[in-house]
CSV table of C-alpha atoms in Angstrom, one decimal:
chain,number,residue,atom,x,y,z
A,1,MET,CA,0.1,0.0,0.3
A,2,GLN,CA,1.1,3.1,-1.1
A,3,HIS,CA,0.2,6.3,1.0
A,4,SER,CA,0.8,9.6,-0.8
A,5,LYS,CA,1.5,13.4,0.1
A,6,PRO,CA,-0.8,16.1,1.5
A,7,SER,CA,0.2,18.7,-1.0
A,8,PRO,CA,1.6,21.3,0.1
A,9,THR,CA,-1.1,24.3,-0.3
A,10,LEU,CA,-3.5,21.8,1.5
A,11,LEU,CA,-1.0,21.9,4.3
A,12,ALA,CA,-1.2,25.9,4.4
A,13,ARG,CA,-4.4,25.5,4.5
A,14,ARG,CA,-4.9,23.0,7.9
A,15,ARG,CA,-2.0,25.4,9.6
A,16,ARG,CA,-4.0,28.9,8.4
A,17,GLY,CA,-7.2,27.0,9.8
A,18,SER,CA,-5.5,26.2,13.1
A,19,GLY,CA,-4.4,29.1,13.7
A,20,GLU,CA,-7.9,30.7,13.2
A,21,LEU,CA,-9.0,28.6,15.2
A,22,ALA,CA,-6.9,29.6,17.9
A,23,VAL,CA,-7.2,33.5,17.2
A,24,VAL,CA,-11.1,33.0,17.7
A,25,LEU,CA,-10.8,30.9,21.0
A,26,ILE,CA,-8.3,33.9,22.1
A,27,VAL,CA,-11.4,36.3,21.1
A,28,VAL,CA,-13.9,34.5,22.9
A,29,LEU,CA,-10.9,34.2,26.4
A,30,ALA,CA,-10.6,37.7,26.6
A,31,ALA,CA,-14.2,38.4,25.4
A,32,GLY,CA,-14.6,36.0,28.9
A,33,LEU,CA,-13.1,37.5,31.1
A,34,THR,CA,-13.3,41.1,30.4
A,35,ALA,CA,-16.9,40.8,30.8
A,36,ALA,CA,-16.5,38.7,34.4
A,37,GLY,CA,-13.7,41.5,35.3
A,38,ALA,CA,-17.4,44.0,34.8
A,39,PHE,CA,-19.3,41.5,36.2
A,40,ALA,CA,-16.6,41.8,39.1
A,41,VAL,CA,-16.7,45.8,39.6
A,42,HIS,CA,-20.3,45.8,39.4
A,43,TRP,CA,-20.4,43.8,42.2
A,44,LYS,CA,-17.9,45.6,44.0
A,45,LEU,CA,-20.1,48.6,43.2
A,46,GLU,CA,-23.3,47.2,44.1
A,47,ALA,CA,-22.2,46.1,47.6
A,48,ALA,CA,-20.4,48.6,48.7
A,49,GLY,CA,-23.7,50.3,47.3
A,50,ALA,CA,-25.8,48.5,49.3
A,51,GLN,CA,-23.6,49.3,52.6
A,52,GLN,CA,-23.9,53.0,52.1
A,53,GLN,CA,-27.8,52.3,51.6
A,54,ALA,CA,-28.6,49.3,54.9
A,55,ALA,CA,-25.8,52.3,56.8
A,56,ARG,CA,-28.4,55.2,56.0
A,57,GLU,CA,-31.2,53.2,57.4
A,58,HIS,CA,-29.6,52.2,60.5
A,59,ASP,CA,-28.9,56.1,60.6
A,60,GLU,CA,-32.8,56.3,60.0
A,61,ALA,CA,-33.7,54.3,62.1
A,62,GLN,CA,-31.0,55.1,64.9
A,63,ARG,CA,-32.8,58.9,64.3
A,64,LEU,CA,-36.7,57.0,63.9
A,65,ARG,CA,-36.1,56.0,67.7
A,66,ALA,CA,-34.4,58.4,69.0
A,67,GLN,CA,-37.5,60.7,68.0
A,68,LEU,CA,-39.9,58.0,69.5
A,69,GLY,CA,-38.1,58.2,72.9
A,70,GLY,CA,-38.4,62.3,73.2
A,71,LEU,CA,-42.1,61.8,71.6
A,72,GLN,CA,-43.1,58.9,74.4
A,73,ASN,CA,-41.1,61.3,77.0
A,74,ARG,CA,-43.1,64.2,75.6
A,75,THR,CA,-45.8,61.7,76.2
A,76,GLN,CA,-45.2,61.0,80.4
A,77,SER,CA,-44.6,64.6,81.3
A,78,LEU,CA,-48.0,65.9,79.7
A,79,GLU,CA,-49.5,63.5,81.0
A,80,ALA,CA,-48.4,63.8,84.2
A,81,GLN,CA,-49.1,68.0,84.1
A,82,ALA,CA,-52.5,66.8,82.7
A,83,ALA,CA,-53.1,64.8,86.1
A,84,ASN,CA,-51.3,67.8,88.1
A,85,PRO,CA,-52.0,70.7,86.2
A,86,MET,CA,-49.7,74.2,87.8
A,87,VAL,CA,-51.9,76.8,87.4
A,88,SER,CA,-50.7,80.8,88.0
A,89,ILE,CA,-51.9,82.2,91.6
A,90,TRP,CA,-52.5,86.1,90.0
A,91,ASN,CA,-51.0,88.6,91.9
A,92,SER,CA,-53.8,92.0,92.3
A,93,CYS,CA,-50.3,94.3,92.8
A,94,GLY,CA,-49.0,93.0,90.4
A,95,SER,CA,-45.5,92.6,90.4
A,96,PRO,CA,-43.2,94.2,91.8
A,97,CYS,CA,-45.8,95.1,95.2
A,98,ASP,CA,-45.7,98.0,97.5
A,99,ILE,CA,-45.4,96.4,101.5
A,100,GLY,CA,-45.0,97.4,104.4
A,101,PRO,CA,-46.4,98.6,107.6
A,102,GLY,CA,-50.9,98.8,107.2
A,103,ARG,CA,-49.4,96.5,104.1
A,104,VAL,CA,-50.1,93.0,103.5
A,105,ARG,CA,-50.6,91.4,100.2
A,106,LEU,CA,-53.1,88.4,100.6
A,107,GLY,CA,-55.4,85.8,98.2
A,108,GLY,CA,-56.9,83.0,99.4
A,109,VAL,CA,-55.6,78.8,98.5
A,110,PRO,CA,-57.5,77.3,96.1
A,111,ASP,CA,-58.5,73.9,98.4
A,112,THR,CA,-57.4,70.4,96.2
A,113,PHE,CA,-54.2,72.3,95.6
A,114,VAL,CA,-50.8,72.3,96.8
A,115,LEU,CA,-49.9,76.3,97.5
A,116,HIS,CA,-46.0,77.0,96.2
A,117,VAL,CA,-45.2,80.5,97.6
A,118,THR,CA,-41.5,81.5,96.3
A,119,TYR,CA,-40.6,85.4,97.0
A,120,THR,CA,-38.2,88.2,96.6
A,121,ALA,CA,-38.5,91.1,98.8
A,122,THR,CA,-36.5,94.8,99.6
A,123,VAL,CA,-37.3,93.7,103.0
A,124,PRO,CA,-37.9,91.4,105.0
A,125,VAL,CA,-41.4,90.0,105.2
A,126,ALA,CA,-42.9,87.0,106.5
A,127,ILE,CA,-45.7,85.0,105.0
A,128,TYR,CA,-48.9,83.2,107.1
A,129,PHE,CA,-51.5,80.6,106.5
A,130,PHE,CA,-54.4,81.7,108.4
A,131,GLY,CA,-58.1,80.1,108.7
A,132,TYR,CA,-60.7,82.5,107.8
A,133,HIS,CA,-61.7,83.4,111.7
A,134,GLN,CA,-58.5,83.9,112.6
A,135,TRP,CA,-57.8,86.4,109.1
A,136,THR,CA,-61.1,88.2,111.0
A,137,GLN,CA,-58.5,88.7,114.1
A,138,PHE,CA,-55.7,89.1,112.2
A,139,ASP,CA,-57.3,92.0,110.5
A,140,ASP,CA,-59.8,93.5,113.2
A,141,CYS,CA,-56.5,93.4,116.2
A,142,GLY,CA,-54.4,96.0,113.2
A,143,LEU,CA,-52.9,93.1,111.5
A,144,LYS,CA,-51.1,92.1,114.8
A,145,THR,CA,-50.4,88.5,114.8
A,146,SER,CA,-50.9,88.8,119.4
A,147,CYS,CA,-55.2,88.4,119.1
A,148,VAL,CA,-55.6,85.6,116.3
A,149,THR,CA,-56.6,82.9,118.3
A,150,GLY,CA,-55.9,78.9,117.0
A,151,SER,CA,-52.9,77.2,115.7
A,152,TYR,CA,-52.1,78.2,112.3
A,153,MET,CA,-48.3,78.0,110.2
A,154,SER,CA,-46.0,80.7,109.4
A,155,TYR,CA,-42.7,81.8,108.1
A,156,PRO,CA,-40.8,83.9,110.1
A,157,PRO,CA,-39.8,87.9,107.5
A,158,ALA,CA,-36.9,86.9,105.5
A,159,THR,CA,-35.5,88.9,102.3
A,160,GLN,CA,-36.7,85.6,99.3
A,161,ARG,CA,-38.3,82.7,100.3
A,162,ASP,CA,-39.7,79.1,98.1
A,163,LEU,CA,-42.2,77.1,100.5
A,164,ASP,CA,-44.7,75.0,99.5
A,165,PHE,CA,-48.0,74.8,101.6
A,166,ASN,CA,-49.7,71.2,101.7
A,167,ASP,CA,-52.6,71.9,104.7
A,168,ALA,CA,-55.1,73.0,101.8
A,169,THR,CA,-55.3,69.7,99.5
A,170,GLY,CA,-58.2,68.2,102.1
A,171,CYS,CA,-59.4,72.1,102.9
A,172,ALA,CA,-61.4,74.5,101.8
A,173,GLY,CA,-60.5,77.4,104.6
A,174,TYR,CA,-56.9,79.3,104.0
A,175,VAL,CA,-55.7,82.3,103.0
A,176,TYR,CA,-52.3,83.5,102.9
A,177,VAL,CA,-51.1,86.9,104.0
A,178,MET,CA,-47.8,88.7,103.8
A,179,ALA,CA,-46.9,91.5,106.4
A,180,ALA,CA,-43.7,93.5,107.5
A,181,ALA,CA,-42.7,95.9,109.0
A,182,GLN,CA,-40.9,98.2,106.8
A,183,ASN,CA,-41.8,99.8,104.2
A,184,GLY,CA,-40.1,97.8,101.1
A,185,THR,CA,-41.2,95.5,97.7
A,186,ILE,CA,-41.6,92.1,96.7
A,187,GLN,CA,-42.2,90.6,93.7
A,188,PRO,CA,-44.1,87.2,94.4
A,189,ASP,CA,-44.1,84.2,92.3
A,190,LEU,CA,-47.2,82.3,93.4
A,191,ARG,CA,-48.2,78.9,92.1
A,192,ALA,CA,-50.5,76.1,92.3
A,193,SER,CA,-50.9,72.0,91.5
A,194,TYR,CA,-53.8,69.7,91.5
A,195,LYS,CA,-53.6,67.3,93.9
A,196,PRO,CA,-56.4,66.8,96.1
A,197,ALA,CA,-56.6,64.9,99.3
A,198,ASP,CA,-58.6,61.8,100.8
A,199,HIS,CA,-58.7,63.0,103.4
A,200,PRO,CA,-59.5,66.3,105.7
A,201,THR,CA,-55.6,68.1,106.1
A,202,GLY,CA,-55.0,71.5,108.5
A,203,ILE,CA,-57.6,73.2,109.9
A,204,CYS,CA,-60.4,71.0,108.3
A,205,ALA,CA,-58.8,67.4,110.2
A,206,ALA,CA,-58.8,70.0,113.6
A,207,GLY,CA,-62.8,71.2,113.0
A,208,GLY,CA,-61.8,74.2,111.8
A,209,GLN,CA,-60.4,78.0,112.9
């Protein structure tokens, strides 16, 4: 049997075909690598964007939680104020008020309330909490306590004071009196907070004055 050799033309065609196939494979491989690289870059960008979005959402959640906490505290404060409201007590003279011998500052103490008394004065000022009958005795006696019978609460003269009077929380029958032995001015700030007692207090518990 005899074997014929391929012609030079056929060999050239085979070599050219093999070369073209290699080029095609290289191009396809390069395209695949490029696509893979582009996908990797895109994935990294997507991941970075997702992390940034997650961070923004975390910050927003913290802000909302803080806002909710503030609203809850505000609600609790408003509920406490609604349960025990505090109101200012009108002072007839305005502020500051003249005070001295023969010139006292007085007013009724609201029942079921705690009376908060704060004042500053240019002269020492005493404060008394009388029952109605005791106030009449004090007034009829020329604004002197020597005529007042029974027990009462009082605070000695001072140029400033901050106190709470609780005996009216269960009693409707008190007046407050501010008095000074010297002429001067007083700047009062009186407030009352609602706090009704479940039993008689002060002179009401003692049978009245």
